[in-house]
Amino acid sequence: MDTDPTARTGIDEHPGTGTAPGADTETPDPFRAVESELGMLMRRSHAISRQLARTVHPDVDPSASPLLARIAKTPDVRASELAALFGVGRGTMSRQLARLDELGLIERRADPDDSRGQLIRLTELGTRRSEDVRATGRAFLRTALRSWSDEDTALLAAQLARLNLDLGVPPDLD
């Protein structure tokens, strides 16, 4: 079995439509196409994240890479802020941070403004590992998108930023 997370699925679909060639499609539903493409992107992203996480440490959860990147970007961040950003509970974040602490990737210090809180930053080892993972991830993207123009890549980045912003707003289901 092919374990390359970037390998094609073998399903002969028209990109972006989620339909097989020759299928009767009066008017393609763009939301169905977005759902299909996002689903594939998330599956591939998860597989790639697992591989990248192993470069940090063999026992690190795939969620550690973006967590380390965020801590690197915002040193002295609170666990509650990280939990809110990643959309997980405080208990989940506490367990993830405890594991990173055990591995020597983060350090905690008392929050001078709140005696109950802790501020989190990367250790020297955590900084090196985080930079290595990000460099590996960027190299992967450069290879995967090598046929894209700089303009197309910038457009993708802008559209993904817009999508992330919109997805960050909880839907009104009433």
PDB file of C-alpha atoms in Angstrom:
ATOM      1  CA  MET A   1       0.000   0.000   0.000  1.00  0.00           C
ATOM      2  CA  ASP A   2       1.275   3.482  -0.884  1.00  0.00           C
ATOM      3  CA  THR A   3       1.867   5.483   2.297  1.00  0.00           C
ATOM      4  CA  ASP A   4       2.803   8.727   0.532  1.00  0.00           C
ATOM      5  CA  PRO A   5       0.215  11.244   1.806  1.00  0.00           C
ATOM      6  CA  THR A   6       0.666  13.322  -1.327  1.00  0.00           C
ATOM      7  CA  ALA A   7      -0.085  10.468  -3.717  1.00  0.00           C
ATOM      8  CA  ARG A   8      -3.138  10.833  -5.908  1.00  0.00           C
ATOM      9  CA  THR A   9      -6.223   8.963  -4.825  1.00  0.00           C
ATOM     10  CA  GLY A  10      -6.603   7.057  -8.045  1.00  0.00           C
ATOM     11  CA  ILE A  11     -10.183   8.307  -8.272  1.00  0.00           C
ATOM     12  CA  ASP A  12     -10.719   9.804 -11.687  1.00  0.00           C
ATOM     13  CA  GLU A  13     -12.515  13.001 -10.799  1.00  0.00           C
ATOM     14  CA  HIS A  14     -12.552  16.392 -12.387  1.00  0.00           C
ATOM     15  CA  PRO A  15     -10.622  18.655 -10.012  1.00  0.00           C
ATOM     16  CA  GLY A  16     -12.888  20.826  -7.944  1.00  0.00           C
ATOM     17  CA  THR A  17     -16.144  19.179  -8.962  1.00  0.00           C
ATOM     18  CA  GLY A  18     -16.184  15.882  -7.113  1.00  0.00           C
ATOM     19  CA  THR A  19     -17.708  14.268 -10.202  1.00  0.00           C
ATOM     20  CA  ALA A  20     -16.493  11.455 -12.388  1.00  0.00           C
ATOM     21  CA  PRO A  21     -15.727  12.194 -16.052  1.00  0.00           C
ATOM     22  CA  GLY A  22     -18.826  11.902 -18.215  1.00  0.00           C
ATOM     23  CA  ALA A  23     -21.190  12.289 -15.254  1.00  0.00           C
ATOM     24  CA  ASP A  24     -24.371  14.210 -15.916  1.00  0.00           C
ATOM     25  CA  THR A  25     -23.840  17.559 -14.248  1.00  0.00           C
ATOM     26  CA  GLU A  26     -26.342  20.247 -15.093  1.00  0.00           C
ATOM     27  CA  THR A  27     -25.015  22.899 -12.739  1.00  0.00           C
ATOM     28  CA  PRO A  28     -22.196  21.938 -10.423  1.00  0.00           C
ATOM     29  CA  ASP A  29     -22.827  22.809  -6.800  1.00  0.00           C
ATOM     30  CA  PRO A  30     -19.842  24.920  -5.708  1.00  0.00           C
ATOM     31  CA  PHE A  31     -20.430  24.083  -2.040  1.00  0.00           C
ATOM     32  CA  ARG A  32     -20.298  20.372  -2.822  1.00  0.00           C
ATOM     33  CA  ALA A  33     -17.003  20.954  -4.628  1.00  0.00           C
ATOM     34  CA  VAL A  34     -15.627  22.989  -1.688  1.00  0.00           C
ATOM     35  CA  GLU A  35     -16.736  20.262   0.733  1.00  0.00           C
ATOM     36  CA  SER A  36     -15.056  17.588  -1.367  1.00  0.00           C
ATOM     37  CA  GLU A  37     -11.805  19.494  -1.861  1.00  0.00           C
ATOM     38  CA  LEU A  38     -11.599  20.555   1.788  1.00  0.00           C
ATOM     39  CA  GLY A  39     -12.169  16.960   2.879  1.00  0.00           C
ATOM     40  CA  MET A  40      -9.308  15.760   0.687  1.00  0.00           C
ATOM     41  CA  LEU A  41      -7.092  18.643   1.815  1.00  0.00           C
ATOM     42  CA  MET A  42      -7.747  17.878   5.489  1.00  0.00           C
ATOM     43  CA  ARG A  43      -6.970  14.175   5.054  1.00  0.00           C
ATOM     44  CA  ARG A  44      -3.736  14.942   3.233  1.00  0.00           C
ATOM     45  CA  SER A  45      -2.846  17.678   5.686  1.00  0.00           C
ATOM     46  CA  HIS A  46      -3.341  15.313   8.617  1.00  0.00           C
ATOM     47  CA  ALA A  47      -1.073  12.697   7.031  1.00  0.00           C
ATOM     48  CA  ILE A  48       1.609  15.286   6.294  1.00  0.00           C
ATOM     49  CA  SER A  49       1.294  16.724   9.816  1.00  0.00           C
ATOM     50  CA  ARG A  50       1.910  13.255  11.269  1.00  0.00           C
ATOM     51  CA  GLN A  51       5.098  12.963   9.238  1.00  0.00           C
ATOM     52  CA  LEU A  52       6.273  16.449  10.184  1.00  0.00           C
ATOM     53  CA  ALA A  53       5.508  15.869  13.872  1.00  0.00           C
ATOM     54  CA  ARG A  54       7.821  12.862  13.851  1.00  0.00           C
ATOM     55  CA  THR A  55      10.671  15.189  12.886  1.00  0.00           C
ATOM     56  CA  VAL A  56      10.098  17.051  16.161  1.00  0.00           C
ATOM     57  CA  HIS A  57       9.997  13.864  18.226  1.00  0.00           C
ATOM     58  CA  PRO A  58       8.738  10.341  17.442  1.00  0.00           C
ATOM     59  CA  ASP A  59       6.140  10.560  20.228  1.00  0.00           C
ATOM     60  CA  VAL A  60       4.760  14.016  19.387  1.00  0.00           C
ATOM     61  CA  ASP A  61       1.141  14.394  18.357  1.00  0.00           C
ATOM     62  CA  PRO A  62       0.554  15.922  14.885  1.00  0.00           C
ATOM     63  CA  SER A  63      -1.084  18.935  16.521  1.00  0.00           C
ATOM     64  CA  ALA A  64       2.277  19.834  18.069  1.00  0.00           C
ATOM     65  CA  SER A  65       3.721  21.405  14.906  1.00  0.00           C
ATOM     66  CA  PRO A  66       1.201  24.254  14.578  1.00  0.00           C
ATOM     67  CA  LEU A  67       1.179  24.629  18.357  1.00  0.00           C
ATOM     68  CA  LEU A  68       4.965  25.048  18.457  1.00  0.00           C
ATOM     69  CA  ALA A  69       4.767  27.478  15.531  1.00  0.00           C
ATOM     70  CA  ARG A  70       2.181  29.604  17.357  1.00  0.00           C
ATOM     71  CA  ILE A  71       4.214  29.631  20.579  1.00  0.00           C
ATOM     72  CA  ALA A  72       7.278  30.656  18.550  1.00  0.00           C
ATOM     73  CA  LYS A  73       5.282  33.484  16.980  1.00  0.00           C
ATOM     74  CA  THR A  74       3.783  34.665  20.288  1.00  0.00           C
ATOM     75  CA  PRO A  75       6.164  33.888  23.162  1.00  0.00           C
ATOM     76  CA  ASP A  76       4.804  34.242  26.681  1.00  0.00           C
ATOM     77  CA  VAL A  77       1.351  33.159  25.569  1.00  0.00           C
ATOM     78  CA  ARG A  78      -1.211  31.731  27.998  1.00  0.00           C
ATOM     79  CA  ALA A  79      -2.574  28.217  27.612  1.00  0.00           C
ATOM     80  CA  SER A  80      -6.126  29.585  27.576  1.00  0.00           C
ATOM     81  CA  GLU A  81      -5.251  31.789  24.588  1.00  0.00           C
ATOM     82  CA  LEU A  82      -3.817  28.797  22.734  1.00  0.00           C
ATOM     83  CA  ALA A  83      -6.895  26.690  23.546  1.00  0.00           C
ATOM     84  CA  ALA A  84      -9.185  29.407  22.174  1.00  0.00           C
ATOM     85  CA  LEU A  85      -7.080  29.861  19.048  1.00  0.00           C
ATOM     86  CA  PHE A  86      -7.001  26.140  18.243  1.00  0.00           C
ATOM     87  CA  GLY A  87     -10.620  25.554  19.254  1.00  0.00           C
ATOM     88  CA  VAL A  88      -9.893  22.970  21.942  1.00  0.00           C
ATOM     89  CA  GLY A  89     -10.728  22.801  25.625  1.00  0.00           C
ATOM     90  CA  ARG A  90      -8.355  23.930  28.327  1.00  0.00           C
ATOM     91  CA  GLY A  91      -7.874  20.343  29.505  1.00  0.00           C
ATOM     92  CA  THR A  92      -6.851  19.203  26.035  1.00  0.00           C
ATOM     93  CA  MET A  93      -4.435  22.104  25.702  1.00  0.00           C
ATOM     94  CA  SER A  94      -3.037  21.421  29.159  1.00  0.00           C
ATOM     95  CA  ARG A  95      -2.288  17.797  28.196  1.00  0.00           C
ATOM     96  CA  GLN A  96      -0.648  18.838  24.906  1.00  0.00           C
ATOM     97  CA  LEU A  97       1.506  21.415  26.679  1.00  0.00           C
ATOM     98  CA  ALA A  98       2.442  18.935  29.413  1.00  0.00           C
ATOM     99  CA  ARG A  99       3.764  16.550  26.754  1.00  0.00           C
ATOM    100  CA  LEU A 100       5.768  19.318  25.069  1.00  0.00           C
ATOM    101  CA  ASP A 101       7.124  20.298  28.493  1.00  0.00           C
ATOM    102  CA  GLU A 102       8.165  16.686  29.224  1.00  0.00           C
ATOM    103  CA  LEU A 103      10.062  16.630  25.929  1.00  0.00           C
ATOM    104  CA  GLY A 104      11.879  19.864  26.801  1.00  0.00           C
ATOM    105  CA  LEU A 105      10.307  21.819  23.938  1.00  0.00           C
ATOM    106  CA  ILE A 106       8.544  24.492  26.015  1.00  0.00           C
ATOM    107  CA  GLU A 107       9.098  26.226  29.304  1.00  0.00           C
ATOM    108  CA  ARG A 108       6.588  27.844  31.593  1.00  0.00           C
ATOM    109  CA  ARG A 109       6.972  30.756  33.942  1.00  0.00           C
ATOM    110  CA  ALA A 110       4.605  32.435  36.340  1.00  0.00           C
ATOM    111  CA  ASP A 111       2.498  35.214  34.866  1.00  0.00           C
ATOM    112  CA  PRO A 112       3.476  38.389  36.739  1.00  0.00           C
ATOM    113  CA  ASP A 113      -0.016  39.814  36.117  1.00  0.00           C
ATOM    114  CA  ASP A 114      -1.918  36.706  37.260  1.00  0.00           C
ATOM    115  CA  SER A 115      -0.459  34.471  39.959  1.00  0.00           C
ATOM    116  CA  ARG A 116      -2.662  31.573  38.819  1.00  0.00           C
ATOM    117  CA  GLY A 117      -1.519  31.746  35.195  1.00  0.00           C
ATOM    118  CA  GLN A 118       1.578  30.644  33.361  1.00  0.00           C
ATOM    119  CA  LEU A 119       3.300  32.105  30.331  1.00  0.00           C
ATOM    120  CA  ILE A 120       4.608  29.650  27.766  1.00  0.00           C
ATOM    121  CA  ARG A 121       7.551  29.975  25.437  1.00  0.00           C
ATOM    122  CA  LEU A 122       9.777  27.637  23.457  1.00  0.00           C
ATOM    123  CA  THR A 123      13.044  26.350  24.849  1.00  0.00           C
ATOM    124  CA  GLU A 124      16.158  26.509  22.704  1.00  0.00           C
ATOM    125  CA  LEU A 125      15.467  22.908  21.650  1.00  0.00           C
ATOM    126  CA  GLY A 126      11.829  23.743  20.923  1.00  0.00           C
ATOM    127  CA  THR A 127      12.882  26.697  18.784  1.00  0.00           C
ATOM    128  CA  ARG A 128      15.290  24.551  16.751  1.00  0.00           C
ATOM    129  CA  ARG A 129      12.752  21.773  16.256  1.00  0.00           C
ATOM    130  CA  SER A 130       9.975  24.211  15.358  1.00  0.00           C
ATOM    131  CA  GLU A 131      12.191  25.956  12.799  1.00  0.00           C
ATOM    132  CA  ASP A 132      13.210  22.593  11.312  1.00  0.00           C
ATOM    133  CA  VAL A 133       9.582  21.490  10.952  1.00  0.00           C
ATOM    134  CA  ARG A 134       8.527  24.777   9.371  1.00  0.00           C
ATOM    135  CA  ALA A 135      11.457  24.672   6.936  1.00  0.00           C
ATOM    136  CA  THR A 136      10.569  21.092   5.992  1.00  0.00           C
ATOM    137  CA  GLY A 137       6.922  22.063   5.520  1.00  0.00           C
ATOM    138  CA  ARG A 138       7.814  25.049   3.334  1.00  0.00           C
ATOM    139  CA  ALA A 139      10.155  22.886   1.245  1.00  0.00           C
ATOM    140  CA  PHE A 140       7.331  20.382   0.773  1.00  0.00           C
ATOM    141  CA  LEU A 141       4.952  23.149  -0.345  1.00  0.00           C
ATOM    142  CA  ARG A 142       7.539  24.633  -2.716  1.00  0.00           C
ATOM    143  CA  THR A 143       7.928  21.223  -4.334  1.00  0.00           C
ATOM    144  CA  ALA A 144       4.202  20.521  -4.454  1.00  0.00           C
ATOM    145  CA  LEU A 145       3.428  23.956  -5.920  1.00  0.00           C
ATOM    146  CA  ARG A 146       6.494  24.230  -8.153  1.00  0.00           C
ATOM    147  CA  SER A 147       4.347  24.629 -11.280  1.00  0.00           C
ATOM    148  CA  TRP A 148       2.346  27.485  -9.719  1.00  0.00           C
ATOM    149  CA  SER A 149       3.209  31.104 -10.425  1.00  0.00           C
ATOM    150  CA  ASP A 150       4.056  33.406  -7.534  1.00  0.00           C
ATOM    151  CA  GLU A 151       0.774  35.202  -8.224  1.00  0.00           C
ATOM    152  CA  ASP A 152      -1.240  31.964  -7.986  1.00  0.00           C
ATOM    153  CA  THR A 153       0.542  31.026  -4.760  1.00  0.00           C
ATOM    154  CA  ALA A 154      -0.141  34.476  -3.282  1.00  0.00           C
ATOM    155  CA  LEU A 155      -3.795  34.214  -4.340  1.00  0.00           C
ATOM    156  CA  LEU A 156      -4.069  30.807  -2.650  1.00  0.00           C
ATOM    157  CA  ALA A 157      -2.558  32.240   0.539  1.00  0.00           C
ATOM    158  CA  ALA A 158      -5.008  35.150   0.494  1.00  0.00           C
ATOM    159  CA  GLN A 159      -8.011  32.898  -0.125  1.00  0.00           C
ATOM    160  CA  LEU A 160      -6.923  30.486   2.617  1.00  0.00           C
ATOM    161  CA  ALA A 161      -6.530  33.412   5.032  1.00  0.00           C
ATOM    162  CA  ARG A 162     -10.025  34.573   4.116  1.00  0.00           C
ATOM    163  CA  LEU A 163     -11.410  31.054   4.566  1.00  0.00           C
ATOM    164  CA  ASN A 164      -9.702  30.668   7.948  1.00  0.00           C
ATOM    165  CA  LEU A 165     -11.102  34.002   9.066  1.00  0.00           C
ATOM    166  CA  ASP A 166     -14.625  33.035   8.006  1.00  0.00           C
ATOM    167  CA  LEU A 167     -14.354  29.538   9.496  1.00  0.00           C
ATOM    168  CA  GLY A 168     -13.251  31.070  12.798  1.00  0.00           C
ATOM    169  CA  VAL A 169     -16.675  32.648  13.227  1.00  0.00           C
ATOM    170  CA  PRO A 170     -19.161  30.186  14.765  1.00  0.00           C
ATOM    171  CA  PRO A 171     -22.167  29.678  12.497  1.00  0.00           C
ATOM    172  CA  ASP A 172     -25.558  31.039  13.495  1.00  0.00           C
ATOM    173  CA  LEU A 173     -27.624  27.843  13.456  1.00  0.00           C
ATOM    174  CA  ASP A 174     -30.884  29.401  14.666  1.00  0.00           C
TER     175      ASP A 174
END
